[in-house]
Coordinates of C-alpha atoms in Angstrom, one line a residue:
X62 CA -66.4 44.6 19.0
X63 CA -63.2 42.7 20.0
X64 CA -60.2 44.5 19.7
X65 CA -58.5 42.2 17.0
X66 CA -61.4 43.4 14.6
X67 CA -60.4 47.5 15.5
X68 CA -58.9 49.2 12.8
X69 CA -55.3 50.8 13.9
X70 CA -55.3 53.7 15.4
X71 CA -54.1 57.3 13.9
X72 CA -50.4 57.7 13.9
X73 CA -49.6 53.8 14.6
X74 CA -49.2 52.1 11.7
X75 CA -50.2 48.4 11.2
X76 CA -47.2 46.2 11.5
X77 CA -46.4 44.5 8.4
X78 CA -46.4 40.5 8.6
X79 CA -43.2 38.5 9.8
X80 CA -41.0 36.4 7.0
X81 CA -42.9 32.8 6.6
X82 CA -46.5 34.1 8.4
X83 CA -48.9 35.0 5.5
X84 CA -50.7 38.5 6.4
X85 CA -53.9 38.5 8.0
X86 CA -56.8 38.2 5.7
X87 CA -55.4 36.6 2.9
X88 CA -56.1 33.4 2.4
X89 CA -54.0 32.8 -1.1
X90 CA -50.3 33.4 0.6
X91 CA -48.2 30.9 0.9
X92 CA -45.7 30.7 3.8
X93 CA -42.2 31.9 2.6
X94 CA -39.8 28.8 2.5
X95 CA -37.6 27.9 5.1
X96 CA -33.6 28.5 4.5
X97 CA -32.3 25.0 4.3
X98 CA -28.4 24.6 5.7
X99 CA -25.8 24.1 3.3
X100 CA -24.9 20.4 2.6
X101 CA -21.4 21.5 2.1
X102 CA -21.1 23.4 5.2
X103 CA -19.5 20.1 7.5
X104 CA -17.0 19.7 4.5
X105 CA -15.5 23.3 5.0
X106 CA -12.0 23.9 4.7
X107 CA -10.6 23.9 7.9
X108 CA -8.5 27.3 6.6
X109 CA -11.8 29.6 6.0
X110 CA -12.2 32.4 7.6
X111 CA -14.2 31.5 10.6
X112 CA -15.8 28.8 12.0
X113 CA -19.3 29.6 10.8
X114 CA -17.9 30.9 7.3
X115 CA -19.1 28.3 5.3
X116 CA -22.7 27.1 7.5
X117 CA -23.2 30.6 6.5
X118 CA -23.2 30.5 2.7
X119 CA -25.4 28.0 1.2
X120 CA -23.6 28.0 -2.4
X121 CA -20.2 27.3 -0.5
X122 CA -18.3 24.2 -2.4
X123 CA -17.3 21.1 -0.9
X124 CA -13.3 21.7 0.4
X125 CA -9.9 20.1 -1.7
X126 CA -9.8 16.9 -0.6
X127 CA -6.1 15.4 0.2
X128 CA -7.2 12.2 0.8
X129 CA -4.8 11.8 3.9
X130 CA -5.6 10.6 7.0
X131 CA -5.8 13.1 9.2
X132 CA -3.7 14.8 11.4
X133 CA -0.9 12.7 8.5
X134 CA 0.9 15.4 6.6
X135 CA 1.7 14.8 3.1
X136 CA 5.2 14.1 2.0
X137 CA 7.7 17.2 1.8
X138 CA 8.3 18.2 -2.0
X139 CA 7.2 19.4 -5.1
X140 CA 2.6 19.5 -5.6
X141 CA 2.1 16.1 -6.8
X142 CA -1.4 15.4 -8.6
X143 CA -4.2 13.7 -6.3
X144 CA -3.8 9.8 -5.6
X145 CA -4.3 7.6 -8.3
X146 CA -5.1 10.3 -11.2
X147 CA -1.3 10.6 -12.3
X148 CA 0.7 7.8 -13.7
X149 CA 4.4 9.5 -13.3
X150 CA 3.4 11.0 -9.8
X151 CA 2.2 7.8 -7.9
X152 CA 4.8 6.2 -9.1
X153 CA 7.0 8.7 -8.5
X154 CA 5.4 9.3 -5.2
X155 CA 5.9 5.5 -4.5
X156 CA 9.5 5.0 -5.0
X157 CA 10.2 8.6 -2.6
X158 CA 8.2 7.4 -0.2
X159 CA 10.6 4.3 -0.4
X160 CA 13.8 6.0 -0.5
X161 CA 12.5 7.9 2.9
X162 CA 12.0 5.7 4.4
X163 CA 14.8 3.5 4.4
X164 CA 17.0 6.8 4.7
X165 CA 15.1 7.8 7.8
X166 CA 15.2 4.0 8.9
X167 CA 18.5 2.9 8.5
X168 CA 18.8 0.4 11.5
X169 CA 15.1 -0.9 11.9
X170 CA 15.9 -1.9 7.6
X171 CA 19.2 -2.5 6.9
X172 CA 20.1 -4.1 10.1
X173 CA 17.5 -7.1 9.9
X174 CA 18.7 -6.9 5.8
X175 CA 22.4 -7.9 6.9
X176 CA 21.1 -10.8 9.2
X177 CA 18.4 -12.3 6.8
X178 CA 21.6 -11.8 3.5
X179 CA 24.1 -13.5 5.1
X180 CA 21.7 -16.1 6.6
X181 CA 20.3 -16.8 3.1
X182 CA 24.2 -17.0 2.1
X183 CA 25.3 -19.5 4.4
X184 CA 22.2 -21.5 2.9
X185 CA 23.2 -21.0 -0.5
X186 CA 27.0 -21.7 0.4
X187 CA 25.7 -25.2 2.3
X188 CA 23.8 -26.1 -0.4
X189 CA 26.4 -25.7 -3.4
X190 CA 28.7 -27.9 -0.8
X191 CA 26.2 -30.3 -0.5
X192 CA 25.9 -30.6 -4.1
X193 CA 29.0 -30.6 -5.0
X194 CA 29.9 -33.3 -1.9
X195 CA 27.0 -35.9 -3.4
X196 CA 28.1 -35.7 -6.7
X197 CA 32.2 -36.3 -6.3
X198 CA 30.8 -39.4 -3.8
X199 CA 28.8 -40.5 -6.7
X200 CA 31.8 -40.8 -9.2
X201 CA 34.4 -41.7 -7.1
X202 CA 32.6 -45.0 -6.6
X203 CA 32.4 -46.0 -10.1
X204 CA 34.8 -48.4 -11.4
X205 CA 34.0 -48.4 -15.1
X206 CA 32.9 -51.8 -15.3
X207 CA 29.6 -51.1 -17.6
X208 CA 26.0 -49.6 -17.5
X209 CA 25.4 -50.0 -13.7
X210 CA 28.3 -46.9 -13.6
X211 CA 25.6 -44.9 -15.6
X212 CA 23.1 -45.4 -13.4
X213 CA 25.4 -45.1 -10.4
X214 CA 26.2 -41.7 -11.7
X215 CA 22.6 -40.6 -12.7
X216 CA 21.8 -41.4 -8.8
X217 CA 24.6 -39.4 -7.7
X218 CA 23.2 -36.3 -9.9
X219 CA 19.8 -36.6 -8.7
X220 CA 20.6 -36.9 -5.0
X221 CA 23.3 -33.8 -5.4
X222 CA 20.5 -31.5 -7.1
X223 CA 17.6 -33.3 -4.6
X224 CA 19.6 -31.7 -1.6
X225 CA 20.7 -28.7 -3.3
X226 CA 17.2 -27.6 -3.9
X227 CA 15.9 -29.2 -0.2
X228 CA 18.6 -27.4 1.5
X229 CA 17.3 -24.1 -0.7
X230 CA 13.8 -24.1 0.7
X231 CA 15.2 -22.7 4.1
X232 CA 15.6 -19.4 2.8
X233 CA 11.6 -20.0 2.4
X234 CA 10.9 -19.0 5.4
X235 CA 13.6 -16.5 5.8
X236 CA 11.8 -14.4 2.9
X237 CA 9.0 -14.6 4.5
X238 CA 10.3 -12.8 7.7
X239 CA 12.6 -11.1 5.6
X240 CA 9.1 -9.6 3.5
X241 CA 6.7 -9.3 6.0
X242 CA 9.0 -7.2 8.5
X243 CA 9.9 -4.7 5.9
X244 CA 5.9 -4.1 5.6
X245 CA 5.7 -3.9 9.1
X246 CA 8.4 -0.5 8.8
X247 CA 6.3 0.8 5.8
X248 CA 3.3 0.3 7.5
X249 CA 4.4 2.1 10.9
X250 CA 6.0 5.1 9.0
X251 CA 2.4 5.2 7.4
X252 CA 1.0 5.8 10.9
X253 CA 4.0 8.0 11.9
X254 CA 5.3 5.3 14.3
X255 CA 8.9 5.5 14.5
X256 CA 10.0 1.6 13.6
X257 CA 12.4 -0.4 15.6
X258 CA 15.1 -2.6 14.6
X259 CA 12.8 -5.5 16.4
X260 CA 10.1 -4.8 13.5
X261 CA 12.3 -5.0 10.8
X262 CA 12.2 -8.7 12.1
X263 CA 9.4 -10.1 11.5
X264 CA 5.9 -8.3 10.5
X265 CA 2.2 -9.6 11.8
X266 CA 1.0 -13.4 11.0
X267 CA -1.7 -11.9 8.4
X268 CA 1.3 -10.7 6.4
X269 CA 3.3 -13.7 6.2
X270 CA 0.6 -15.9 5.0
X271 CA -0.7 -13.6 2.5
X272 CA 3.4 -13.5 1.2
X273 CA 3.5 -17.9 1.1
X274 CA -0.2 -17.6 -0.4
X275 CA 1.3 -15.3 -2.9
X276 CA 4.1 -17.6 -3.0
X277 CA 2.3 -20.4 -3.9
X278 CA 0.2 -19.2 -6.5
X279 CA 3.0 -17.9 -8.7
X280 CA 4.7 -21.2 -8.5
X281 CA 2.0 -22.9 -9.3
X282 CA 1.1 -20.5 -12.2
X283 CA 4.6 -20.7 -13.8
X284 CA 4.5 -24.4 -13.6
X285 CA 1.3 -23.8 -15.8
X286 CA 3.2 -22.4 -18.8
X287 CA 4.5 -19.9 -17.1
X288 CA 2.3 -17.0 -18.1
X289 CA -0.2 -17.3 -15.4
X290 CA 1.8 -17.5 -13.1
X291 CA 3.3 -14.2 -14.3
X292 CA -0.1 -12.7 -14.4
X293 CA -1.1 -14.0 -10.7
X294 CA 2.2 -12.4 -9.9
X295 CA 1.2 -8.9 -11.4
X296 CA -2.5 -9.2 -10.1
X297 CA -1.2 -10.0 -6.6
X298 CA 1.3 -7.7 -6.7
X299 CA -0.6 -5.4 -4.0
X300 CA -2.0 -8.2 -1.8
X301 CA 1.2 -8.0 1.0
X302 CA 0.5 -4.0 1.5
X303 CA -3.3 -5.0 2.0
X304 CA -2.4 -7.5 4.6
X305 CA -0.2 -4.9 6.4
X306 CA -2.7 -2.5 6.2
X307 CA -5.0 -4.6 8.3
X308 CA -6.7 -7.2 5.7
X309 CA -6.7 -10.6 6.0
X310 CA -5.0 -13.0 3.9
X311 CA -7.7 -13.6 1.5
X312 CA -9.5 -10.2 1.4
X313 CA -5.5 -8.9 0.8
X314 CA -6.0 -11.1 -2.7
X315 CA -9.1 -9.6 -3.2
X316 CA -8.5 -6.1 -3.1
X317 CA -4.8 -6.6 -4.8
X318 CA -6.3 -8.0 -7.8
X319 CA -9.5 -5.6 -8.0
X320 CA -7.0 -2.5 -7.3
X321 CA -4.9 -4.0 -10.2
X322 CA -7.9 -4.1 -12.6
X323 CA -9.2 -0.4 -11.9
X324 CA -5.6 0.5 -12.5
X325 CA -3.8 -1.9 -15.1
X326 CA -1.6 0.7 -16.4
X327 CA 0.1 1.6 -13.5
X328 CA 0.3 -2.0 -12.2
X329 CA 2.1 -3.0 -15.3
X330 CA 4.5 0.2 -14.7
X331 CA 4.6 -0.8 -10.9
X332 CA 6.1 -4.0 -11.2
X333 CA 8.5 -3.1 -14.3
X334 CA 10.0 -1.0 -11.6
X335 CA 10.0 -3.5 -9.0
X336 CA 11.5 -6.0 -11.4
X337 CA 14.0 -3.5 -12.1
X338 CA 15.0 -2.7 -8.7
X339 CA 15.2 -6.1 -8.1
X340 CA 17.5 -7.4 -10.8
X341 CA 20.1 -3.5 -10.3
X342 CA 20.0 -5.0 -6.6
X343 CA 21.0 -7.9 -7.3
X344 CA 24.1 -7.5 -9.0
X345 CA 25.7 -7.1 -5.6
X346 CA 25.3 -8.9 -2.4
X347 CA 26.2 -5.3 -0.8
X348 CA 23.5 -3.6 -3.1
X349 CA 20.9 -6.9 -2.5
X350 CA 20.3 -6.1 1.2
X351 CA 18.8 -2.5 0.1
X352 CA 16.8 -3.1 -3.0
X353 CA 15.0 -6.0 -1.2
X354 CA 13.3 -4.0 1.0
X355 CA 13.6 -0.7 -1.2
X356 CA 11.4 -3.2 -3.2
X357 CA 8.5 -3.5 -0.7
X358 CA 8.4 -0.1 0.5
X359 CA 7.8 0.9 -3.0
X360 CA 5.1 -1.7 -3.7
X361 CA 3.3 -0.2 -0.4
X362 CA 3.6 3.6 -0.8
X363 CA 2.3 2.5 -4.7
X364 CA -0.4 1.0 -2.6
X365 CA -1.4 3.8 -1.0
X366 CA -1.5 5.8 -3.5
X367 CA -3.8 4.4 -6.3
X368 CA -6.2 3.4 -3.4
X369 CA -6.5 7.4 -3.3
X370 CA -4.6 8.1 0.0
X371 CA -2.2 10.3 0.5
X372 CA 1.2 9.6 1.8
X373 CA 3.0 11.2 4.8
X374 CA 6.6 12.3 4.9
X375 CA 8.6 9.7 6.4
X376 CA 10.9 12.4 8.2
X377 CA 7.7 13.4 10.5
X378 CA 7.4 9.7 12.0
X379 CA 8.1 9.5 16.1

């Protein structure tokens, strides 16, 4: 007889079978089931315990999420709600993470603001001259000697307000660098780059197409009756802080007007608050050089925020 087959002998007692191995003899048992991992245990805070805390619990929960990029601390203040679930804190969130900053940013913003403002006012001033030159040329030639004064005069008119609004379209161009350099800070404080008075300049080539595409469409709208080109305005609204966040011209639109769709309410609210800043701004030439970009900062930190990412404190960017 083989000595698997001997019973055990007196005073040893038989080993009972290991977890998983079914005892010998019995063909009925089933195997015990394997421990399966955790599918939570890769999303574990990184503030447990231990490094093996949560592999080691297989009803551990999936961490917080911030939805910041990492290694990006949020900004400084007061809990705010998670991206895109609170009207009053993205919004709120939007226009601080403006205000920072430009107060962290002084030169690389308000520098390139006082060369583009008094650039676009020496256009403006040339053009009212220009106007104004055309038109007294215009009258002083009539003689009052019947209807060809009339047309003389209608001439004179047309050319003045044909080379006011030619001379106008410079500042064109001037917005656009004006617009796309101002993303260009937002999007390095994003990255906690610290911007340079160059950037302020002039942002990448992606951004300043998507601003004349932009452009375009809401002149083109408002020529239409004006409401659609208020709407492609609103829907659009989000397509420059695409570009500078990497996305082409195109896709930019894309995602602007999808982002707008998912969150109407806060769109709507979004550019109420851009249109204020803009027309308080305004009032001043002083005031006009801040709420311009003020304007675009707050339009990308909005951005950031209903497409559920967290924003850094701009005090934190080297």
């Amino acid at each position: 007889m083989s000595s698997a087959s001997q019973p055990p002998q007196f005073g040893q007692p038989e080993q009972p079978p290991q977890y998983g191995q079914a005892p010998a003899g019995d063909p009925y048992s089933q195997p015990a089931p394997q421990a399966q991992p955790s599918p939570y245990a890769a999303q574990a805070s990184p503030h447990a315990a231990g490094p093996s805390a949560a592999s080691a619990d297989p009803f551990a929960q999936p961490a917080q999420q911030t939805f910041a990029p990492q290694g990006v601390p949020p900004q400084a203040g007061p809990p705010r709600a998670a991206p895109g679930t609170s009207l009053g804190d993205d919004i709120g969130a939007g226009f601080g993470f403006a205000w920072n900053t430009l107060r962290t940013n002084v030169a690389a913003i308000l520098v390139p603001g006082v060369v583009y403002g008094v650039l676009m006012m020496v256009i403006v001033g040339i053009a009212i001259f220009s106007m104004i030159g055309i038109m007294v040329a215009g009258m002083s030639s009539i003689d009052g000697t019947g209807d060809a004064d009339g047309a003389v005069a209608a001439g004179a008119m047309l050319g003045a307000y044909a080379a006011f609004f030619g001379i106008l379209l410079l500042m064109v161009p001037v917005n656009l660098l004006w617009a796309s350099g101002a993303y260009r800070v937002g999007g390095s404080v994003l990255e906690l780059r610290k911007p340079t008075v160059g950037q302020g300049f002039v942002g990448p080539g992606r951004v300043i197409l998507t601003l004349l595409l932009v452009s375009v469409g809401v002149l083109v709208g408002s020529v239409l009756f004006y409401i659609p080109g208020l709407l492609f305005a609103l829907f659009s609204i989000f397509a420059p802080a695409a570009a500078a966040r990497g996305a082409s011209p195109m896709d930019a639109i894309k995602e602007s007007f999808r982002l707008v769709k998912d969150n109407i309410g806060a769109a709507i609210v979004g550019y109420l608050v851009l249109m204020a800043i803009s027309y308080v701004g305004g009032m001043l030439v002083v005031t006009l050089v801040v709420s311009i970009p003020l304007g675009f900062l707050f339009t990308l930190g909005l951005y950031e925020r209903l497409s559920r990412r967290e924003l850094p404190n701009p005090e934190l960017a080297r």
